[in-house]
Amino acid sequence: DTEVTQTPKHLVMGMTNKKSLKCEQHMGHRAMYWYKQKAKKPPELMFVYSYEKLSINESVPSRFSPECPNSSLLNLHLHALQPEDSALYLCASSQTVTSTDTQYFGPGTRLTVL
Amino acid sequence: SQELEQSPQSLIVQEGKNLTINCTSSKTLYGLYWYKQKYGEGLIFLMMLQKGGEEKSHEKITAKLDEKKQQSSLHITASQPSHAGIYLCGADLRLQGAQKLVFGQGTRLTINP
């Protein structure tokens, strides 16, 4: 089983709202990732968690706040977003952060900021 | 400039025809991944290549990594409508540290009946 689940599938929020994206995997993976994908562009890495600790933050604005409460869960808390933050947000997981460990992706959350 | 260059950017082929997508890096590839994405959906893992000269196949899709480990190709034989989608190559171009995948711009494949 290589399933990564993400909720919600779609999210519409105003610029003053606070919302959260959720990602879950039960493959025993210890590395989890958040990516942002704009229309007709490839995914871009936002955050990497390794053993529940933040390993990489790709200079993401503080209005995006990641959280890894346990080895199976990854959240992305959203606050005071801008319309340009509208995108597909993808979660992925891999066995570890080693370059040769395959990342498996979830179906994504389509976020629209009004 | 793009670290991973994919070509072509889009491809329209008739059902049953063969096709090839290329992915070129300016740096040595330590792990090269091929993914497929349907519009607005997640990425589906196809294959991973690590060793120079390596070739892997799954059903009608074959991927190769050249000996110098700076280029990979994805070949589809006897294309079917189910092959339509966006094909992305991804790689970690660093030798050490946590995995940071960068992706090519993608190749949009359309299969005409």
Short mmCIF file of C-alpha atoms in Angstrom, two decimals:
data_model
loop_
_atom_site.label_atom_id
_atom_site.label_comp_id
_atom_site.label_asym_id
_atom_site.label_seq_id
_atom_site.Cartn_x
_atom_site.Cartn_y
_atom_site.Cartn_z
CA ASP A 1 0.00 0.00 0.00
CA THR A 2 1.52 3.31 -1.12
CA GLU A 3 -1.38 5.59 -0.24
CA VAL A 4 -1.07 9.13 1.00
CA THR A 5 -4.37 10.81 1.83
CA GLN A 6 -5.09 14.53 1.90
CA THR A 7 -8.07 16.47 3.18
CA PRO A 8 -9.91 18.48 2.16
CA LYS A 9 -9.89 17.92 -1.59
CA HIS A 10 -10.97 21.51 -2.25
CA LEU A 11 -10.79 24.59 -0.01
CA VAL A 12 -11.99 28.14 -0.57
CA MET A 13 -10.97 30.74 1.97
CA GLY A 14 -10.90 34.47 2.45
CA MET A 15 -7.75 36.40 3.19
CA THR A 16 -8.64 36.75 6.88
CA ASN A 17 -9.51 33.09 7.45
CA LYS A 18 -7.50 30.45 9.27
CA LYS A 19 -7.64 26.96 7.84
CA SER A 20 -5.58 23.77 7.88
CA LEU A 21 -4.64 21.14 5.33
CA LYS A 22 -4.16 17.58 6.52
CA CYS A 23 -1.99 14.77 5.17
CA GLU A 24 -1.80 11.20 6.43
CA GLN A 25 0.21 8.09 5.55
CA HIS A 26 0.38 4.65 7.18
CA MET A 27 3.38 3.25 5.35
CA GLY A 28 5.76 3.79 8.26
CA HIS A 29 7.54 6.54 6.35
CA ARG A 30 9.62 8.93 8.43
CA ALA A 31 9.94 11.74 5.88
CA MET A 32 7.05 13.94 4.81
CA TYR A 33 6.89 16.85 2.40
CA TRP A 34 4.69 19.77 1.36
CA TYR A 35 4.77 21.02 -2.22
CA LYS A 36 2.98 23.88 -3.93
CA GLN A 37 1.97 23.58 -7.57
CA LYS A 38 0.69 26.48 -9.65
CA ALA A 39 -1.22 25.88 -12.87
CA LYS A 40 0.91 24.44 -15.68
CA LYS A 41 4.02 24.46 -13.48
CA PRO A 42 5.87 21.62 -11.76
CA PRO A 43 5.56 21.12 -7.98
CA GLU A 44 7.86 23.26 -5.86
CA LEU A 45 9.12 22.07 -2.49
CA MET A 46 7.95 24.03 0.57
CA PHE A 47 8.86 21.96 3.65
CA VAL A 48 10.54 18.69 4.56
CA TYR A 49 10.03 16.84 7.84
CA SER A 50 12.37 14.06 8.91
CA TYR A 51 11.46 12.02 12.01
CA GLU A 52 8.85 14.64 12.94
CA LYS A 53 11.42 17.45 12.88
CA LEU A 54 11.47 20.25 10.34
CA SER A 55 14.45 19.61 8.10
CA ILE A 56 13.98 22.04 5.24
CA ASN A 57 12.01 25.28 4.92
CA GLU A 58 12.36 26.68 1.42
CA SER A 59 11.98 30.29 2.58
CA VAL A 60 8.22 29.92 2.74
CA PRO A 61 6.27 32.95 4.09
CA SER A 62 5.20 32.65 7.74
CA ARG A 63 1.52 32.66 6.75
CA PHE A 64 2.16 28.97 6.01
CA SER A 65 2.90 27.04 9.20
CA PRO A 66 3.68 23.31 9.00
CA GLU A 67 3.20 20.87 11.83
CA CYS A 68 4.06 17.20 12.20
CA PRO A 69 2.24 15.94 15.34
CA ASN A 70 3.32 12.32 14.80
CA SER A 71 5.02 10.14 12.23
CA SER A 72 1.81 9.56 10.25
CA LEU A 73 0.37 13.06 10.16
CA LEU A 74 1.43 16.30 8.53
CA ASN A 75 -0.57 19.52 8.72
CA LEU A 76 -0.24 22.84 6.97
CA HIS A 77 -1.83 25.73 8.84
CA LEU A 78 -2.89 28.67 6.72
CA HIS A 79 -3.46 32.23 7.95
CA ALA A 80 -3.85 35.57 6.20
CA LEU A 81 -3.19 34.11 2.76
CA GLN A 82 -3.05 36.11 -0.44
CA PRO A 83 -4.87 35.37 -3.71
CA GLU A 84 -1.53 34.41 -5.29
CA ASP A 85 -1.34 31.53 -2.79
CA SER A 86 -4.12 29.80 -4.70
CA ALA A 87 -2.65 26.54 -5.96
CA LEU A 88 -2.67 22.77 -5.65
CA TYR A 89 -0.95 21.74 -2.41
CA LEU A 90 0.61 18.31 -2.54
CA CYS A 91 1.83 16.17 0.31
CA ALA A 92 4.35 13.38 -0.14
CA SER A 93 6.12 10.84 2.02
CA SER A 94 9.18 8.62 1.71
CA GLN A 95 10.90 6.00 3.82
CA THR A 96 13.61 8.49 4.82
CA VAL A 97 15.03 11.68 3.33
CA THR A 98 17.70 9.71 1.44
CA SER A 99 17.86 10.73 -2.23
CA THR A 100 17.09 7.22 -3.44
CA ASP A 101 13.93 6.80 -1.34
CA THR A 102 10.90 7.23 -3.55
CA GLN A 103 8.43 9.95 -2.66
CA TYR A 104 4.76 8.96 -2.87
CA PHE A 105 2.29 11.75 -3.39
CA GLY A 106 -1.23 12.37 -2.18
CA PRO A 107 -4.03 13.57 -4.47
CA GLY A 108 -3.60 17.20 -3.38
CA THR A 109 -5.78 19.96 -1.97
CA ARG A 110 -6.98 22.59 -4.45
CA LEU A 111 -6.85 25.89 -2.55
CA THR A 112 -8.58 29.06 -3.72
CA VAL A 113 -7.97 32.30 -1.82
CA LEU A 114 -10.54 35.01 -2.44
CA SER B 1 17.86 28.43 -15.94
CA GLN B 2 15.99 25.22 -15.38
CA GLU B 3 18.03 22.50 -13.62
CA LEU B 4 16.05 19.78 -15.38
CA GLU B 5 15.01 20.33 -18.98
CA GLN B 6 12.24 18.21 -20.42
CA SER B 7 11.42 17.87 -24.09
CA PRO B 8 9.10 18.12 -25.76
CA GLN B 9 6.83 20.35 -23.67
CA SER B 10 3.77 18.86 -25.32
CA LEU B 11 3.18 15.88 -27.54
CA ILE B 12 0.15 14.76 -29.53
CA VAL B 13 0.30 11.23 -30.91
CA GLN B 14 -2.14 8.88 -32.52
CA GLU B 15 -3.22 5.89 -30.49
CA GLY B 16 -0.94 2.94 -31.14
CA LYS B 17 2.14 5.03 -31.94
CA ASN B 18 5.38 5.02 -30.00
CA LEU B 19 6.80 8.12 -28.33
CA THR B 20 9.80 9.31 -26.33
CA ILE B 21 10.16 12.02 -23.69
CA ASN B 22 13.58 13.30 -22.65
CA CYS B 23 14.90 14.78 -19.44
CA THR B 24 18.33 16.46 -19.36
CA SER B 25 20.28 17.73 -16.38
CA SER B 26 23.31 20.00 -16.25
CA LYS B 27 24.49 18.07 -13.17
CA THR B 28 25.05 14.41 -12.34
CA LEU B 29 21.83 12.67 -11.45
CA TYR B 30 21.98 10.60 -8.25
CA GLY B 31 18.40 9.42 -8.54
CA LEU B 32 16.03 10.17 -11.38
CA TYR B 33 12.30 9.75 -10.92
CA TRP B 34 9.50 9.63 -13.46
CA TYR B 35 6.00 10.55 -12.39
CA LYS B 36 2.70 10.90 -14.21
CA GLN B 37 0.06 13.47 -13.28
CA LYS B 38 -3.51 13.83 -14.40
CA TYR B 39 -4.68 17.44 -14.45
CA GLY B 40 -5.32 18.71 -10.91
CA GLU B 41 -4.41 15.43 -9.28
CA GLY B 42 -1.47 13.98 -7.42
CA LEU B 43 1.69 12.52 -8.92
CA ILE B 44 1.78 8.80 -9.64
CA PHE B 45 5.21 7.19 -9.29
CA LEU B 46 6.30 5.34 -12.42
CA MET B 47 9.97 4.45 -12.09
CA MET B 48 13.23 5.40 -10.41
CA LEU B 49 16.65 5.07 -12.02
CA GLN B 50 19.91 5.35 -10.17
CA LYS B 51 22.73 3.65 -12.01
CA GLY B 52 24.25 4.82 -15.27
CA GLY B 53 23.01 2.64 -18.10
CA GLU B 54 20.08 1.40 -16.05
CA GLU B 55 16.85 0.57 -17.85
CA LYS B 56 13.49 -0.29 -16.29
CA SER B 57 10.18 -1.27 -17.81
CA HIS B 58 6.63 -1.40 -16.55
CA GLU B 59 3.94 -2.59 -18.91
CA LYS B 60 4.48 -0.49 -22.07
CA ILE B 61 6.67 2.18 -20.48
CA THR B 62 10.47 1.96 -20.49
CA ALA B 63 12.84 4.44 -18.86
CA LYS B 64 16.61 4.67 -19.29
CA LEU B 65 19.39 6.61 -17.58
CA ASP B 66 22.39 7.28 -19.79
CA GLU B 67 25.91 6.20 -18.85
CA LYS B 68 26.99 9.71 -17.89
CA LYS B 69 23.92 9.99 -15.66
CA GLN B 70 22.86 13.34 -17.00
CA GLN B 71 19.98 12.38 -19.25
CA SER B 72 17.00 10.08 -19.04
CA SER B 73 14.40 9.07 -21.57
CA LEU B 74 10.90 7.66 -21.16
CA HIS B 75 9.58 5.58 -24.02
CA ILE B 76 5.98 4.47 -24.46
CA THR B 77 5.25 1.67 -26.89
CA ALA B 78 1.88 1.33 -28.66
CA SER B 79 0.35 4.30 -26.84
CA GLN B 80 -3.18 4.07 -25.40
CA PRO B 81 -5.66 6.72 -24.21
CA SER B 82 -4.78 5.74 -20.62
CA HIS B 83 -1.25 7.06 -21.22
CA ALA B 84 -2.52 10.63 -21.60
CA GLY B 85 -1.41 13.06 -18.90
CA ILE B 86 1.57 15.10 -17.79
CA TYR B 87 4.89 13.32 -17.39
CA LEU B 88 7.36 14.81 -14.94
CA CYS B 89 10.96 13.89 -14.33
CA GLY B 90 12.31 14.68 -10.88
CA ALA B 91 15.75 14.49 -9.33
CA ASP B 92 17.75 15.35 -6.26
CA LEU B 93 20.82 17.06 -7.67
CA ARG B 94 22.68 17.22 -4.39
CA LEU B 95 24.96 14.54 -3.00
CA GLN B 96 24.18 15.04 0.68
CA GLY B 97 21.49 16.39 2.92
CA ALA B 98 17.76 15.89 3.04
CA GLN B 99 16.10 15.02 -0.24
CA LYS B 100 15.10 18.05 -2.31
CA LEU B 101 13.39 16.96 -5.48
CA VAL B 102 13.36 19.39 -8.37
CA PHE B 103 11.16 18.71 -11.34
CA GLY B 104 11.31 19.36 -15.03
CA GLN B 105 8.60 21.53 -16.56
CA GLY B 106 6.63 18.47 -17.59
CA THR B 107 5.52 17.00 -20.91
CA ARG B 108 1.81 17.12 -21.68
CA LEU B 109 0.87 13.98 -23.63
CA THR B 110 -2.34 13.78 -25.64
CA ILE B 111 -3.40 10.54 -27.33
CA ASN B 112 -5.74 10.89 -30.30
CA PRO B 113 -7.99 7.93 -31.16
#
